[in-house]
Coordinates of C-alpha atoms in Angstrom, one line a residue:
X15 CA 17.9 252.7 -80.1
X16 CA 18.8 251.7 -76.4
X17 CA 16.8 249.0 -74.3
X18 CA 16.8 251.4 -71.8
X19 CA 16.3 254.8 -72.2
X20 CA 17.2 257.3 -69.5
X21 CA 15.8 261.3 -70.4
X22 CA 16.0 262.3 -66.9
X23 CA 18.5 265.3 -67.8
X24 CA 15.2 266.5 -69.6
X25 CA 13.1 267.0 -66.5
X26 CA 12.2 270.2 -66.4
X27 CA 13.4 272.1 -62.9
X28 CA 11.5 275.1 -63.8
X29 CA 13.2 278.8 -64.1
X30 CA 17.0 278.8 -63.1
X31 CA 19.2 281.4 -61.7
X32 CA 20.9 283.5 -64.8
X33 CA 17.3 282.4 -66.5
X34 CA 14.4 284.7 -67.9
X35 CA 11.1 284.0 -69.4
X36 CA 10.6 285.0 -72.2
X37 CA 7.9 288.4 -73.2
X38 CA 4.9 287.5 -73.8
X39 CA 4.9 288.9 -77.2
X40 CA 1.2 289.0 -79.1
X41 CA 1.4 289.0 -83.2
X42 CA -0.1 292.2 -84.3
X43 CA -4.0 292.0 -84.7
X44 CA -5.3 293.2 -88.4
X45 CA -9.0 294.6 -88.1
X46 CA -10.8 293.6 -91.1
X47 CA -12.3 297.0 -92.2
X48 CA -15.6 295.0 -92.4
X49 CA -18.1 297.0 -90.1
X50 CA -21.3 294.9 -90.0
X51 CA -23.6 298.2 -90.7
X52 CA -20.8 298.8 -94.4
X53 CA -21.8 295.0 -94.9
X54 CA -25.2 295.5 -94.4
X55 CA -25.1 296.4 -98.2
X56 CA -23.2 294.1 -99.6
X57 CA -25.0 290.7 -97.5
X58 CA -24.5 287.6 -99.3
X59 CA -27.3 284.5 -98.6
X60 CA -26.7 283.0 -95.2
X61 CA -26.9 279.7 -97.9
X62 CA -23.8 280.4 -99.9
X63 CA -21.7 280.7 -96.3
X64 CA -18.8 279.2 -97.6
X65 CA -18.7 275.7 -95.0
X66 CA -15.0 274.9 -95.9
X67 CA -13.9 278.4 -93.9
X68 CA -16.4 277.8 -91.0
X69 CA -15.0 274.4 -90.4
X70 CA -11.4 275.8 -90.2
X71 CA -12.5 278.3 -87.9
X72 CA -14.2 275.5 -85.5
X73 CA -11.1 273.4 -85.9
X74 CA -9.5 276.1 -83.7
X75 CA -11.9 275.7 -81.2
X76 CA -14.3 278.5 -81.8
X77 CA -18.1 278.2 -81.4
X78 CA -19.6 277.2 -84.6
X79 CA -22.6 280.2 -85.1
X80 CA -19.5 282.0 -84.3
X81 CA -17.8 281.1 -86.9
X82 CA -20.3 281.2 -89.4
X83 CA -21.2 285.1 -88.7
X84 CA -17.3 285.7 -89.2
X85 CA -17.9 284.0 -92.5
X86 CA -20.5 285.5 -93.2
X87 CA -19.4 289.4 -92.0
X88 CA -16.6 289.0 -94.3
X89 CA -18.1 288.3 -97.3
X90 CA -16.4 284.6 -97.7
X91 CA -13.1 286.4 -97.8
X92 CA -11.9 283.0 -96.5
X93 CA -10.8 281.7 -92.7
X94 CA -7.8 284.3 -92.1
X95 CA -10.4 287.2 -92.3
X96 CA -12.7 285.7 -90.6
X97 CA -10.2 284.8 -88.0
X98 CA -9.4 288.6 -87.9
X99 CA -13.2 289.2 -87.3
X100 CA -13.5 286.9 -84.5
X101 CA -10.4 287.9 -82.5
X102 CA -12.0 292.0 -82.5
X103 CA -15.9 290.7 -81.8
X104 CA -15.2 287.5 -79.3
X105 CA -16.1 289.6 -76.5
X106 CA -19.2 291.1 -77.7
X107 CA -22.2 289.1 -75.8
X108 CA -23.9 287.8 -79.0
X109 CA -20.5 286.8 -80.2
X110 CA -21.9 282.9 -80.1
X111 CA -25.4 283.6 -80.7
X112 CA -27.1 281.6 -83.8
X113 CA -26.4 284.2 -87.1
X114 CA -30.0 286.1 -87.7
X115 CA -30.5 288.9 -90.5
X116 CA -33.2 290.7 -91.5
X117 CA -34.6 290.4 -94.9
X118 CA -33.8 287.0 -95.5
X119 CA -37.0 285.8 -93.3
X120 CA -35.2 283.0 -90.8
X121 CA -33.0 281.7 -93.8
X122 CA -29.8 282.6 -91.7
X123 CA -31.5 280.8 -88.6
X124 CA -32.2 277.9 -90.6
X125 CA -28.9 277.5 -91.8
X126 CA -28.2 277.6 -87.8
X127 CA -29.5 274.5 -87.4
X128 CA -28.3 272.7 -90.7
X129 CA -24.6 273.7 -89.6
X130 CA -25.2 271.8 -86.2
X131 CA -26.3 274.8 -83.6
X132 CA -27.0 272.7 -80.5
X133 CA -30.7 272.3 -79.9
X134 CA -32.8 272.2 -76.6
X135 CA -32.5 268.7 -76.6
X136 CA -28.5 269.5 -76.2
X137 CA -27.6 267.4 -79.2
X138 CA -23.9 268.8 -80.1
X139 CA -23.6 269.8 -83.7
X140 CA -23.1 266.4 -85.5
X141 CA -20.3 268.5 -87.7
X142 CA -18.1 269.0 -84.6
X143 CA -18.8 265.7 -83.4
X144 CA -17.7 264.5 -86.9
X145 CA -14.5 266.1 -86.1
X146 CA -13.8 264.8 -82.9
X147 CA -14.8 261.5 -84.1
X148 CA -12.5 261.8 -87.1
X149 CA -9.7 261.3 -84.4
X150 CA -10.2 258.5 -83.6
X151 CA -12.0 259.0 -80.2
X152 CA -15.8 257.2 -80.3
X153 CA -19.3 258.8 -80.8
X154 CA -20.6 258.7 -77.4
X155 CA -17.3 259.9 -76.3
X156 CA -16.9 263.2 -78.5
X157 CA -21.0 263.8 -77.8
X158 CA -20.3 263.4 -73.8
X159 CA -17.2 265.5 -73.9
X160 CA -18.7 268.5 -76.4
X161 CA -22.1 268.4 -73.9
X162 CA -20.1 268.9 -70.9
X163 CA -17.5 271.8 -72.8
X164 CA -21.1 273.3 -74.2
X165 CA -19.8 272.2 -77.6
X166 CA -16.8 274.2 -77.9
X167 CA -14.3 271.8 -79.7
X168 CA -11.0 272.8 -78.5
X169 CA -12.2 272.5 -74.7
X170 CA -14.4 269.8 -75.8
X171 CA -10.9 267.7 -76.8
X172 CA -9.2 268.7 -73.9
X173 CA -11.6 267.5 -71.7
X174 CA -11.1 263.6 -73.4
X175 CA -7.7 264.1 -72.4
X176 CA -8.5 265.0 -68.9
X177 CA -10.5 262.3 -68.4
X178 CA -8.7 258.7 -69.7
X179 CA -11.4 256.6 -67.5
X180 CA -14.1 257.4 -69.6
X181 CA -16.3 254.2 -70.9
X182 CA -18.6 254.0 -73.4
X183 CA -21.4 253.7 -70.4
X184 CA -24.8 253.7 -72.4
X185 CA -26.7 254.4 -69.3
X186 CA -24.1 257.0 -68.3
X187 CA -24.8 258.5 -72.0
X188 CA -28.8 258.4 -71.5
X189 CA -28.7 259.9 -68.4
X190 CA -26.6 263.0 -70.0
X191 CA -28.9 262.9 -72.9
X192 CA -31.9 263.9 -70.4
X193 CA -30.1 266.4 -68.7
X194 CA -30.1 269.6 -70.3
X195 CA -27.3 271.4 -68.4
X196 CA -24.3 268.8 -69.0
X197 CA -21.8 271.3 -66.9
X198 CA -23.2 269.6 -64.2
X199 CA -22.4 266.7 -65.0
X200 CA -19.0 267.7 -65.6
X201 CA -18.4 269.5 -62.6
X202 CA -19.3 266.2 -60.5
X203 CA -16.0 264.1 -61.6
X204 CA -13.2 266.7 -60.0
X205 CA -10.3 266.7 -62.4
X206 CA -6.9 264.9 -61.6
X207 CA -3.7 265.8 -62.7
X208 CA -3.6 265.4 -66.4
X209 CA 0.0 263.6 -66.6
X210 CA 1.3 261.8 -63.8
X211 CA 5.2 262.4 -62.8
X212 CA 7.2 259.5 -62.2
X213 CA 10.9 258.2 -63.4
X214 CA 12.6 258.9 -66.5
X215 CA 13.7 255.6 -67.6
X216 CA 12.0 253.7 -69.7
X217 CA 12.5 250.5 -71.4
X218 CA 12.2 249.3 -75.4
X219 CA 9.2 247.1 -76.1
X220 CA 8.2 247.2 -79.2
X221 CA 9.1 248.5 -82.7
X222 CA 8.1 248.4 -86.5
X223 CA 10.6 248.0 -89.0
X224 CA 9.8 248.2 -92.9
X225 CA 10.6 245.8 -95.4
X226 CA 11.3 246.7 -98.8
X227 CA 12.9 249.2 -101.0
X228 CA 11.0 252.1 -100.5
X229 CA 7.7 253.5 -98.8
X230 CA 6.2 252.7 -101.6
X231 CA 6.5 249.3 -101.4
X232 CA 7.3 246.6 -99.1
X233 CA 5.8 245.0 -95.8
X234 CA 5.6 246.7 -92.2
X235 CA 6.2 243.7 -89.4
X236 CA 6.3 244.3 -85.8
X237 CA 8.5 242.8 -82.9
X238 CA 7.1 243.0 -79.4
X239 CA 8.9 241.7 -76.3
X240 CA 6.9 239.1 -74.3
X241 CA 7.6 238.0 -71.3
X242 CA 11.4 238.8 -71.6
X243 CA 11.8 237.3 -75.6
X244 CA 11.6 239.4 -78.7
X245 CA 8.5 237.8 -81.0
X246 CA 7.9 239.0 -84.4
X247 CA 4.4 239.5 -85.5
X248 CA 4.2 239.3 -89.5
X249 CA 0.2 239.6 -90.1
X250 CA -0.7 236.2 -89.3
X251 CA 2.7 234.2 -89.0
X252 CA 3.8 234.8 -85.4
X253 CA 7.2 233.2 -83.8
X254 CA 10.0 234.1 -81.6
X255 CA 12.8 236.8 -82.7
X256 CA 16.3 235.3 -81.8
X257 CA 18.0 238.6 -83.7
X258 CA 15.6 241.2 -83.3
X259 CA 16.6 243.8 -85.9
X260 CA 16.5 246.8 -83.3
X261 CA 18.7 249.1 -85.7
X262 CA 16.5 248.9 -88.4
X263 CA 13.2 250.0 -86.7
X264 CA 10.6 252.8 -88.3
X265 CA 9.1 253.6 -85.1
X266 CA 9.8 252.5 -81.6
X267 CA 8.0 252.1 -78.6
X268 CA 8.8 252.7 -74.9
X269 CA 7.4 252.5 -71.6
X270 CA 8.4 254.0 -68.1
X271 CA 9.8 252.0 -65.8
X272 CA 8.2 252.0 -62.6
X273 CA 10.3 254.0 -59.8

């Protein structure tokens, strides 16, 4: 790998003469011949919802009751069906409403709440925050950012991205905690561009090479350059690098250079 690395041919220049987009082809929707008053027969317990299915569904970014009505409409047929279920009902105005049948006296509205439905205190349901967490990204962060997204996961992660100056800010976090409409609170930062544009050259400073003779053994060590000289960190012995092995890295890291 180069010590400087120039991708500027890559820039995209956007559509050029002799160019056309591409049609914007949908796959072919399959409605699940599930009608809710033909399962109205067959209802299974709002308790036997199968959770593995509802979290793959969330996982895409759906609502969670959502998800769980899809579930449950389908008679745990699994996510794909469900899928199918939500993609022909999303627009129906109940669509993320909290699942409630009759005959099973609130059952399905108390499995609402174990399944994380947000409350009136606005808590996001801990199972998406669980997600979110599960990332990487830090508790206050994922409940700020699924608060101000009304707890829908796939907006609620793109709204982490969109805003890298976030700090765990306990009073910040309080103050969203007693405010029950957090799309206000949202609204008041204005949203900057998400990736800033700059040059395409970008210089090697740091990689991890592996020692050993396979994956399943060995040592990982890491060489950084510091202040112009290759070190070598190899857990706690650290010294200077006078051959860095550059062609034997597993993963290398770059930074832009600024223009």
């Amino acid at each position: 790998m180069p010590d400087l690395l120039d991708i500027n041919h890559l820039r995209a220049r956007g559509l050029q003469p002799g160019e056309e987009e591409l049609p914007d082809i949908s796959p072919p929707i399959v409605i699940p011949d599930d009608s809710k008053d033909r399962l109205m027969n067959q209802l299974i317990d709002p308790s036997d919802i199968d959770e593995s299915s509802v979290m793959q569904l969330a996982e895409m970014g759906f609502p969670l009751e959502a998800c769980r009505k899809a579930v449950y409409f389908t008679g745990n047929m699994g996510a794909e069906v469900a899928f199918n279920w939500i993609i022909v009902h999303m627009e129906e105005p109940d669509f993320a409403e909290p699942l409630t049948m009759p005959g099973y006296g609130g059952a399905a509205s108390a499995g609402a709440s174990v399944f994380g439905a947000t409350g009136l205190d606005n808590q996001p349901p801990e199972e998406t925050v669980s997600i979110i967490t599960s990332m990487g990204f830090h508790r206050n962060q994922a409940i700020q950012a699924l608060r101000a997204t009304n707890s829908n996961l796939e907006r609620a992660l793109d709204w982490i991205f969109s805003h890298p100056e976030f700090e765990e800010d306990s009073n910040f976090v309080t103050e969203m905690e007693n405010n029950a409409n957090a799309n206000i609170i949202s609204e008041a930062k204005p949203e900057g561009p998400r990736v800033k544009d700059g040059s395409g050259m970008y210089e090697l400073f740091a990689f991890i090479s592996h020692m050993g003779t396979s994956t399943m053994s060995g040592h990982y060590v890491c060489h950084i350059k510091k202040e112009g000289r290759w070190v070598i960190y190899n857990d706690h012995r650290v010294c200077a690098s006078e051959r860095p092995p550059k062609d034997l890295g597993y993963m290398y890291f770059y930074r832009r250079i600024p223009s």
